[in-house]
mmCIF file of C-alpha atoms in Angstrom:
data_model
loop_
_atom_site.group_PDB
_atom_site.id
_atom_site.type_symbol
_atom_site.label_atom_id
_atom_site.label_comp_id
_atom_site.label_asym_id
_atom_site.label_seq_id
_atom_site.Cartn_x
_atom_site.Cartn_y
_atom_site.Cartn_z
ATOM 1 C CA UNK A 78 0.000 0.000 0.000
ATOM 2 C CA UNK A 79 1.110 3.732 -0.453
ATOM 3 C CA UNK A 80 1.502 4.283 3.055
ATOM 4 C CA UNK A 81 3.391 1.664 3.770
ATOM 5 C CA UNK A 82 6.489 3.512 4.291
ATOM 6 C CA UNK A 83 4.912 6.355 5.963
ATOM 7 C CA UNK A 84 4.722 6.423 9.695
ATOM 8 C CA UNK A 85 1.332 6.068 12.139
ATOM 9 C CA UNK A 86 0.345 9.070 13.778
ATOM 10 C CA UNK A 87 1.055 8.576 17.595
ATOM 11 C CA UNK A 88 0.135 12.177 18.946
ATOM 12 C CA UNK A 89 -1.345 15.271 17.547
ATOM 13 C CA UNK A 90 -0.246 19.057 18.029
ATOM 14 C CA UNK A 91 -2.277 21.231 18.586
ATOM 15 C CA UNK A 92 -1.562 25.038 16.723
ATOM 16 C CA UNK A 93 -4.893 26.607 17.862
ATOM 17 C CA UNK A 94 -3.754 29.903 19.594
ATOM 18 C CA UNK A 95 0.042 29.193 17.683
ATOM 19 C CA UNK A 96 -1.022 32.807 16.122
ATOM 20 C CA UNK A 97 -1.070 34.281 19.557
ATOM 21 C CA UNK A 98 1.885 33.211 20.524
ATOM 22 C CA UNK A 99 2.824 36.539 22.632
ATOM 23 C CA UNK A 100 -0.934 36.593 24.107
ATOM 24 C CA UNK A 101 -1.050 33.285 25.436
ATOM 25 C CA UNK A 102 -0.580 34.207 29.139
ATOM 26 C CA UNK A 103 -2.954 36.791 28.960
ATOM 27 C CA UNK A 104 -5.422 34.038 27.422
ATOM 28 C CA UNK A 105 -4.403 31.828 30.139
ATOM 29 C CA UNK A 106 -5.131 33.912 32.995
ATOM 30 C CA UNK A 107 -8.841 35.101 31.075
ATOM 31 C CA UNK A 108 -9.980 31.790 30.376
ATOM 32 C CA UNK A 109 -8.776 30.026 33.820
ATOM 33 C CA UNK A 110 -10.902 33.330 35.426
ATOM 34 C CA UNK A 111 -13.919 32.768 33.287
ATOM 35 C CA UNK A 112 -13.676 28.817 34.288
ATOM 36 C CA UNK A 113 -13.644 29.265 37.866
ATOM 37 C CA UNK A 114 -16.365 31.431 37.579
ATOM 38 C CA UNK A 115 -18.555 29.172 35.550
ATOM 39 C CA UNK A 116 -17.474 26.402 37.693
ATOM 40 C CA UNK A 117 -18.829 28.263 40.794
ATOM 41 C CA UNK A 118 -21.849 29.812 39.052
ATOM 42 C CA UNK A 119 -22.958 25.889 38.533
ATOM 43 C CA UNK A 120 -21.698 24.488 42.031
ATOM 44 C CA UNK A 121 -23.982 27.530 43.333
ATOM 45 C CA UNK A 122 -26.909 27.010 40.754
ATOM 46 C CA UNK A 123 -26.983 22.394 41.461
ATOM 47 C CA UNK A 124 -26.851 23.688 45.320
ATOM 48 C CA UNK A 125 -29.684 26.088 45.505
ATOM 49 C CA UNK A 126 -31.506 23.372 43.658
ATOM 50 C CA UNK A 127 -30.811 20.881 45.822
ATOM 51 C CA UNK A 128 -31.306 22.742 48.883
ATOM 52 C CA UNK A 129 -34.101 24.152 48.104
ATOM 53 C CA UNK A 130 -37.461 22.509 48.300
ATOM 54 C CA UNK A 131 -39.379 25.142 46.330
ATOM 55 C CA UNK A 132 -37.168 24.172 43.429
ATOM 56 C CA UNK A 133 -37.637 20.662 43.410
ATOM 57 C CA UNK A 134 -39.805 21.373 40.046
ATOM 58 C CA UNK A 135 -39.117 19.287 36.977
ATOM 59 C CA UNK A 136 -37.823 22.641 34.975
ATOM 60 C CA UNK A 137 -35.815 23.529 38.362
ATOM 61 C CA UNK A 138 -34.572 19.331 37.438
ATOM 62 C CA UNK A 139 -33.930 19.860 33.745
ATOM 63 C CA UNK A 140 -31.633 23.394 34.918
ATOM 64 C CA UNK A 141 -29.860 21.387 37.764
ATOM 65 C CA UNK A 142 -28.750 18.495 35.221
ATOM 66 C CA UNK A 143 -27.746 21.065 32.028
ATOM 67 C CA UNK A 144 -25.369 22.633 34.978
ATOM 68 C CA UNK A 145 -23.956 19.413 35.432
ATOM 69 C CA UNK A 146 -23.585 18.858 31.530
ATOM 70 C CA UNK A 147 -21.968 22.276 30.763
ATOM 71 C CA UNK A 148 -19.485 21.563 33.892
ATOM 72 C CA UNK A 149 -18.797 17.902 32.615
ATOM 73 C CA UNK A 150 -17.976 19.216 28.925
ATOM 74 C CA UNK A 151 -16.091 21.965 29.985
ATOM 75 C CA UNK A 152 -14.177 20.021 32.004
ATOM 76 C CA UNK A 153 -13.037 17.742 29.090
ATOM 77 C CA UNK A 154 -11.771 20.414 26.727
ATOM 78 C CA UNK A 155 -10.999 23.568 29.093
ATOM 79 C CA UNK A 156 -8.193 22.061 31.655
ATOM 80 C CA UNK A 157 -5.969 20.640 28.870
ATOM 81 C CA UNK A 158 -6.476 24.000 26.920
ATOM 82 C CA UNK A 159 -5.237 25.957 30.114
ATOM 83 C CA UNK A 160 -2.290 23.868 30.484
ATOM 84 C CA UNK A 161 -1.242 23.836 26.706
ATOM 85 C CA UNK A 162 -1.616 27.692 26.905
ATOM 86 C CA UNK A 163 1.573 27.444 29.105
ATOM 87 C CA UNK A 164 3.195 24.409 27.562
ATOM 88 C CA UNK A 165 6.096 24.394 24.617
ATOM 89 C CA UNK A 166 4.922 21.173 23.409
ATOM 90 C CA UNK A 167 1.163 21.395 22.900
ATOM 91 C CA UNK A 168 0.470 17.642 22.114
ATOM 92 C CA UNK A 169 -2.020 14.691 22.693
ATOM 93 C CA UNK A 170 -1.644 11.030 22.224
ATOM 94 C CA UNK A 171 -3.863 9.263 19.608
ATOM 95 C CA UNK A 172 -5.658 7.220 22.050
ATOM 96 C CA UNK A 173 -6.321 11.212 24.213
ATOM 97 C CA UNK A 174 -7.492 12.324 21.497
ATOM 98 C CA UNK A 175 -9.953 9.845 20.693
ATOM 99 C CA UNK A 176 -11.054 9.869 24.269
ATOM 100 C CA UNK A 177 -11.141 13.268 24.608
ATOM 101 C CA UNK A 178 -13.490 13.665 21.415
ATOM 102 C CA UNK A 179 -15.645 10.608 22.471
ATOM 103 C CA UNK A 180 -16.478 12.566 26.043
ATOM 104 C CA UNK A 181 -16.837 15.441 24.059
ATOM 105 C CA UNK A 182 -19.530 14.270 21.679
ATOM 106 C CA UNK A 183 -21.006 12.250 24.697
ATOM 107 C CA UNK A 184 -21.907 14.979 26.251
ATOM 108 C CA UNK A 185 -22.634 17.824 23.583
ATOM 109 C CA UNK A 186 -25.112 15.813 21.899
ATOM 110 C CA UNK A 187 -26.952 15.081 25.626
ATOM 111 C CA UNK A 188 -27.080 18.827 25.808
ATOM 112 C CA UNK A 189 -29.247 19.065 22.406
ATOM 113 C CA UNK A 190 -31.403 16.680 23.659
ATOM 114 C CA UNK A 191 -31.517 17.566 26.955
ATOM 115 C CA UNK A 192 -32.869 21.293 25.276
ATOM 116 C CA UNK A 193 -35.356 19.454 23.543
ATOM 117 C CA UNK A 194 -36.582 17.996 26.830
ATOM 118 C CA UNK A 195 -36.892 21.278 28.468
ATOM 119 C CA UNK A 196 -38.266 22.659 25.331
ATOM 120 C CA UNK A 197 -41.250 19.944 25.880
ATOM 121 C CA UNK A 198 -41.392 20.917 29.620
ATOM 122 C CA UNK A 199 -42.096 24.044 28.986
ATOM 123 C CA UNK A 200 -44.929 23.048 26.117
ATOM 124 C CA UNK A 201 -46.461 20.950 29.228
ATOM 125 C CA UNK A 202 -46.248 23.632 31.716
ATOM 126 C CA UNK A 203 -48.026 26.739 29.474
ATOM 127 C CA UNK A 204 -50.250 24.067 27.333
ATOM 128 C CA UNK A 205 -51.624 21.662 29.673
ATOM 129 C CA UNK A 206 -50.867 23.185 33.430
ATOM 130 C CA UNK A 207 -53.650 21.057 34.792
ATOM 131 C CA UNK A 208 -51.436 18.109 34.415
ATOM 132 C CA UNK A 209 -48.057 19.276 34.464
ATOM 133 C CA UNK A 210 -47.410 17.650 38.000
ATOM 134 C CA UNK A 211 -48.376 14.097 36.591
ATOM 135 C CA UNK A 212 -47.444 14.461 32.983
ATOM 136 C CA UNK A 213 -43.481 15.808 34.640
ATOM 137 C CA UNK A 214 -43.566 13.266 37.139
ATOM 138 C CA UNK A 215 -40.093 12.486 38.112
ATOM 139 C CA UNK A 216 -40.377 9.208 36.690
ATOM 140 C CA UNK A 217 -40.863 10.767 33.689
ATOM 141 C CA UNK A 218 -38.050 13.623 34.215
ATOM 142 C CA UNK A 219 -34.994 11.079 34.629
ATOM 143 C CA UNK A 220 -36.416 8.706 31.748
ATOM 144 C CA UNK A 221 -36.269 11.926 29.516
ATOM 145 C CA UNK A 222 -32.262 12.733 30.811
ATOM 146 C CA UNK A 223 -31.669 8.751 30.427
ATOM 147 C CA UNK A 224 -32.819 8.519 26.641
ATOM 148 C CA UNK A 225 -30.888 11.917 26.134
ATOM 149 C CA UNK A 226 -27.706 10.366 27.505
ATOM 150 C CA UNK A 227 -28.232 7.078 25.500
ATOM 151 C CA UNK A 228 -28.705 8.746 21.957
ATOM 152 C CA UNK A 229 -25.546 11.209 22.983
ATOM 153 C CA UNK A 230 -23.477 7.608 23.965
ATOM 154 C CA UNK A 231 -24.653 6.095 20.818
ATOM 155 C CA UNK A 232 -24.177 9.031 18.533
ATOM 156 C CA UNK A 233 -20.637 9.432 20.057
ATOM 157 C CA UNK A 234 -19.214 6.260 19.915
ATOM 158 C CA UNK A 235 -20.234 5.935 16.270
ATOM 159 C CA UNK A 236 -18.422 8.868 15.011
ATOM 160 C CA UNK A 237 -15.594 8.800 17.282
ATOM 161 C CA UNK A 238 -15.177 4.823 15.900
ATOM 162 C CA UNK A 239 -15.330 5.528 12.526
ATOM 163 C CA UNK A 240 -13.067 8.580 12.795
ATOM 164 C CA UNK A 241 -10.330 6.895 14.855
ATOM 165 C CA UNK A 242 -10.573 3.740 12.556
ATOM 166 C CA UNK A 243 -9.552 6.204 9.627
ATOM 167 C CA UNK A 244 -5.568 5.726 8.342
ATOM 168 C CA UNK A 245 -3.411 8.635 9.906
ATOM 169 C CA UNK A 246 -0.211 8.544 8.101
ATOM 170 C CA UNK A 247 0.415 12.033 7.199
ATOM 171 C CA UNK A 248 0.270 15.452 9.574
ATOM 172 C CA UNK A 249 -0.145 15.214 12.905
ATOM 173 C CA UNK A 250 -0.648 18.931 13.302
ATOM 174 C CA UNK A 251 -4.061 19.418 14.524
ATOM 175 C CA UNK A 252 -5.499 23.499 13.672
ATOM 176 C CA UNK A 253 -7.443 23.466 16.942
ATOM 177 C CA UNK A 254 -7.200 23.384 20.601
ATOM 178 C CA UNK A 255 -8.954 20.372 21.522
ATOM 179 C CA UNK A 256 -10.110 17.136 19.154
ATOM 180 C CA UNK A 257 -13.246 18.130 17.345
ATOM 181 C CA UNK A 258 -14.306 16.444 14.224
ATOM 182 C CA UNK A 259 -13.946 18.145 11.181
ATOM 183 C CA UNK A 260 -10.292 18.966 12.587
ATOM 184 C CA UNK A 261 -9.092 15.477 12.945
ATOM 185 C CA UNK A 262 -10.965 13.997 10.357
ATOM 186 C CA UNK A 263 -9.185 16.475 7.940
ATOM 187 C CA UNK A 264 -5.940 14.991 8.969
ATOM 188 C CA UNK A 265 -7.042 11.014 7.965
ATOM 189 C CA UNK A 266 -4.686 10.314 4.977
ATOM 190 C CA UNK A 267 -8.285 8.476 3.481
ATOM 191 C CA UNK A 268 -11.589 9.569 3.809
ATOM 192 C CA UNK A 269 -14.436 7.122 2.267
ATOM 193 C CA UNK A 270 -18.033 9.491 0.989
ATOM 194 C CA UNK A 271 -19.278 6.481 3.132
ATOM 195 C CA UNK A 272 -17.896 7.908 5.887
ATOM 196 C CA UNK A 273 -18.127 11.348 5.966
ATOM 197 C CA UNK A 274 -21.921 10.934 4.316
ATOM 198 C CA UNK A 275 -22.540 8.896 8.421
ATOM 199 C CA UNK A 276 -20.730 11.533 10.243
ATOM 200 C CA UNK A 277 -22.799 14.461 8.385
ATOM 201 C CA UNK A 278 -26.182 12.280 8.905
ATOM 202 C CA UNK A 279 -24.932 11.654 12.713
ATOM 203 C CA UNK A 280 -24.712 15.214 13.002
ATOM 204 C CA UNK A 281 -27.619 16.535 11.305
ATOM 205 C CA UNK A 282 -29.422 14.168 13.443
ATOM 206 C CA UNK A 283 -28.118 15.282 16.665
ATOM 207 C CA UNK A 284 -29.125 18.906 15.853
ATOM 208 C CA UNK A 285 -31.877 19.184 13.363
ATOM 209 C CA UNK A 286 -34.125 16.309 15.589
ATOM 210 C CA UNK A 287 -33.946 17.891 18.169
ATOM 211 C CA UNK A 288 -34.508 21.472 16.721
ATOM 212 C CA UNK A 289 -37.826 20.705 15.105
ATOM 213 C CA UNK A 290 -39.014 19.287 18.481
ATOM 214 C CA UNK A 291 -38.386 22.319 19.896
ATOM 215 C CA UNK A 292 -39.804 24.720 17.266
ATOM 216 C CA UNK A 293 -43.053 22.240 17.562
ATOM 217 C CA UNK A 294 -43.213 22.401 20.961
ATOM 218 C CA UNK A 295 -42.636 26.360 20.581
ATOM 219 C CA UNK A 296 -45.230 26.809 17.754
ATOM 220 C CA UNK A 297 -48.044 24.950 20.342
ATOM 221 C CA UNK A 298 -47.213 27.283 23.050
ATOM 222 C CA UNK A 299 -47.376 30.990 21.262
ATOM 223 C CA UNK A 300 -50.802 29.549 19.892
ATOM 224 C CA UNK A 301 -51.419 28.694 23.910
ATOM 225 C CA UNK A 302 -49.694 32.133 25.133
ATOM 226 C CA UNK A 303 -52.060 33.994 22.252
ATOM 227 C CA UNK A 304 -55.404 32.531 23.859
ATOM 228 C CA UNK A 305 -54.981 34.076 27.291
ATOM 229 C CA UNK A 306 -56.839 37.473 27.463
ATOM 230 C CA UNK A 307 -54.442 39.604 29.788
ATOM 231 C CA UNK A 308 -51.173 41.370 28.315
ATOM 232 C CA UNK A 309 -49.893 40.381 31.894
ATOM 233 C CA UNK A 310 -50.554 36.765 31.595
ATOM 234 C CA UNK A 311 -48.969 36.606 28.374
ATOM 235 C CA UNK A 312 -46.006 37.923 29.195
ATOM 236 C CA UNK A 313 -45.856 35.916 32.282
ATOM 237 C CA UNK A 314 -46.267 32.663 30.085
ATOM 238 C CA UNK A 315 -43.269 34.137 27.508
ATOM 239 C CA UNK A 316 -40.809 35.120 30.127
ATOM 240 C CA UNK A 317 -40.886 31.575 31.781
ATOM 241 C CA UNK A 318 -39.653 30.085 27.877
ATOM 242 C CA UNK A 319 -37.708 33.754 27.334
ATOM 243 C CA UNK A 320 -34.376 31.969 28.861
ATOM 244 C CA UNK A 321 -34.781 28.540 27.112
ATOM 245 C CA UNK A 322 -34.970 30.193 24.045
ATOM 246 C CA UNK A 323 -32.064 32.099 24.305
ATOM 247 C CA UNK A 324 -29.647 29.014 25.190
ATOM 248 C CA UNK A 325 -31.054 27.196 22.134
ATOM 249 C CA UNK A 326 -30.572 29.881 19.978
ATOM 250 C CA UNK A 327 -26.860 30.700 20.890
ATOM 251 C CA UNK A 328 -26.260 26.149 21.258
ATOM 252 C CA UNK A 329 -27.864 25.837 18.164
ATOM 253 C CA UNK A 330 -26.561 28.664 15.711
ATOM 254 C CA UNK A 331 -22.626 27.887 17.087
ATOM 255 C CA UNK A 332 -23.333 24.063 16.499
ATOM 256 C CA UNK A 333 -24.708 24.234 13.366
ATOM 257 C CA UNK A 334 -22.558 26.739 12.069
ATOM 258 C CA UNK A 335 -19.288 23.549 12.874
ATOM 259 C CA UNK A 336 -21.070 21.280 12.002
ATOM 260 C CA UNK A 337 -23.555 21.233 9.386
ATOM 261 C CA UNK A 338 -21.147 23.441 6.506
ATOM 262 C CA UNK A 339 -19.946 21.693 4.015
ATOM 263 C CA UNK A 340 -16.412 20.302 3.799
ATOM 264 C CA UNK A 341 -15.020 23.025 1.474
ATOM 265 C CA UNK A 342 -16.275 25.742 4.104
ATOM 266 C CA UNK A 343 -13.860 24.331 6.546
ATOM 267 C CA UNK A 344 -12.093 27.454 8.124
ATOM 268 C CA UNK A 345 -9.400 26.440 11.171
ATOM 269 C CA UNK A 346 -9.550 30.270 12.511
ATOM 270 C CA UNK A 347 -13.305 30.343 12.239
ATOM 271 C CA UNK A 348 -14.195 27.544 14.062
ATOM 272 C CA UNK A 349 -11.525 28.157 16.539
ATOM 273 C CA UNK A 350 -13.399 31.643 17.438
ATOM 274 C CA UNK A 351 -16.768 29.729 17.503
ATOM 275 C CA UNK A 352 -15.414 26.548 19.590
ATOM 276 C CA UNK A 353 -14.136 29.243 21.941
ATOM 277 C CA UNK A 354 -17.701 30.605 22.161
ATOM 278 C CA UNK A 355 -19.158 27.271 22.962
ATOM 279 C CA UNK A 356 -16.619 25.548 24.951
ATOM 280 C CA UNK A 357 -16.012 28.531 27.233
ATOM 281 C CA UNK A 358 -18.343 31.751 27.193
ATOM 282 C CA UNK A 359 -21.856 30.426 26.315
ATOM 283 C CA UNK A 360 -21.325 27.954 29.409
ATOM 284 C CA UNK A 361 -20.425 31.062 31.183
ATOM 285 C CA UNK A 362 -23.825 32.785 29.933
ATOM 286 C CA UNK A 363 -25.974 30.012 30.751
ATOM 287 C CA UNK A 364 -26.022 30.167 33.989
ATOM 288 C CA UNK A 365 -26.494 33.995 33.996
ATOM 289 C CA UNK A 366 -29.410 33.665 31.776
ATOM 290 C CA UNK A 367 -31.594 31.095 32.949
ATOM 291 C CA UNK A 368 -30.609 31.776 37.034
ATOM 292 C CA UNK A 369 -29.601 35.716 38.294
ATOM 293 C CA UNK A 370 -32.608 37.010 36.091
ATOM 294 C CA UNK A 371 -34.657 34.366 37.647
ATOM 295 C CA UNK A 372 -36.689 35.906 40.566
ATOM 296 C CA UNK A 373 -37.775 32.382 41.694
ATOM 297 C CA UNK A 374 -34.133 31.226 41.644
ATOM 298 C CA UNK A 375 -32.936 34.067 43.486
ATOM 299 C CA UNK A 376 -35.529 33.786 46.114
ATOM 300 C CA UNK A 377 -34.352 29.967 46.295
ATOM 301 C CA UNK A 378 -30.740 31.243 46.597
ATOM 302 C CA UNK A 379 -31.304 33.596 49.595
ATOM 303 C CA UNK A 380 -33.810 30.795 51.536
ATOM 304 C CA UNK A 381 -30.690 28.063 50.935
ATOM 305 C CA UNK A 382 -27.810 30.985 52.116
ATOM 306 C CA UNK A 383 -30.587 31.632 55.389
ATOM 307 C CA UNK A 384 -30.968 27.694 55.730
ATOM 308 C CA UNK A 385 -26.984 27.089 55.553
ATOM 309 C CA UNK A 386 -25.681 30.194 57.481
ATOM 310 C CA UNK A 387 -28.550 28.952 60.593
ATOM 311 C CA UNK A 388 -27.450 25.526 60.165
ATOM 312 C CA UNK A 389 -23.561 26.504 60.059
ATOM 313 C CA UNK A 390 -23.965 28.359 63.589
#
């Protein structure tokens, strides 16, 4: 065979910020503030919840378990981008960076479906309040997370197996900061349509599914939010979905914009800004968004700092 001769890939580089060369303590010391932050901002929003009986609601449920899926992905990219920031050698070993993409994907594709669950939550709550309480039992809550989690497993280990199965003979040098797919799989020395025809499918899947069951679910509840009489009551209705929709617009438009171009599109610097976006600030955001504008939230927050500080003395 042609590559006979040629040597197996054993580790990538990564040459993400290797144009910022003389900024990368400066991008250090941002993003490792910005992390901590978010990291606290979720320990603080999965504590209130806990703590808090008045939040033990199924969309209180659904915000508690995205905090926990934005810390978990975060957690596989962000640490080894903070420590290659400071590192000379900025590398990965094969087998990393398979495992580091397979967690990835994991975990990303939850989070779309996870939206779509909340999405439907909210359609229950505004469309059929009546029987919100039986119809988002928590039965029915973690069995909604579980299937999430199992198509994001699924979905995962199918593209991270047929990526990783790929020949790597040539580059190693990966024109990215962490192992996403259309930068790794533009390093395989041989790329079958078959293959890259799954991976799109895989990944139109994973966000266009779960899209249109949001927009449906949307769609039902303006007609609901329409019906009620009182300017007050509809913009009490909206506000409670105002937050959701915001996340799935900003999770949505980076996602699709990586991963639904075609190949030819491919731009390393582009989707190095975006990645950035999603990996780091919109995890930031989140929290911000669907919690400190929350007036319920924040009254949950002061009753579990009351409940603590009386419990601590």
């Amino acid at each position: 065979m042609e590559w006979a001769n040629e040597t197996l890939v054993t580790e990538f580089v990564f040459l993400g910020f290797s144009s910022l060369a003389g900024l990368q303590r400066l991008l250090f010391a941002v993003f490792l503030l910005v992390y901590l932050f978010m990291l606290g901002t979720n320990v603080v929003i999965v504590s209130t919840i806990v703590l808090d009986r008045a939040l033990h609601t199924p969309m209180y449920f659904f915000l508690g378990v995205l905090s926990c899926s934005e810390t978990c992905y975060t957690f596989v990219i962000v640490p080894k981008m903070l420590g290659d920031l400071l590192a000379q050698k900025k590398t990965i070993s094969f087998l990393g960076c398979a495992i580091q993409m397979f967690f990835f994907l994991f975990l990303i594709c939850s989070h779309s479906f996870l939206l779509a669950a909340m999405g439907y939550d909210r359609y229950v709550a505004i469309c059929d309040p009546l029987r919100y309480t039986v119809l988002m039992g928590f039965g029915v809550c973690m069995g909604l997370v579980a299937a999430a989690c199992a198509c994001g497993f699924i979905i995962s280990l199918a593209t991270t197996s047929m990526i990783f199965h790929l020949p790597f003979h040539s580059s190693n040098k990966l024109h990215h900061f962490f192992c996403d797919v259309s930068p790794v799989l533009k390093l395989a020395s041989h790329q079958s349509y078959f293959n890259q025809l799954v991976i799109f499918v895989l990944g139109v899947f994973v966000l266009v599914i779960p899209l249109l069951l949001i927009l449906v679910s949307y769609v039902l509840i303006i007609s609901a939010i329409l019906e009620i009489p009182s300017s007050v009551g509809r913009y009490k209705a909206f506000s409670t979905c105002a937050s959701h929709l915001i996340v799935v617009t900003v999770h949505y438009g980076c996602a699709s914009f990586i991963y639904l171009r075609p190949k030819s599109n491919y731009s390393s610097s582009q989707d190095t800004l975006i990645s950035v976006s999603y990996t780091i600030l919109t995890p930031l955001f989140n929290p911000v968004i669907y919690s400190l504008r929350n007036k319920e939230f924040k009254s949950g927050l002061q009753r579990a700092m009351t409940h603590t500080s009386y419990s601590i003395n």
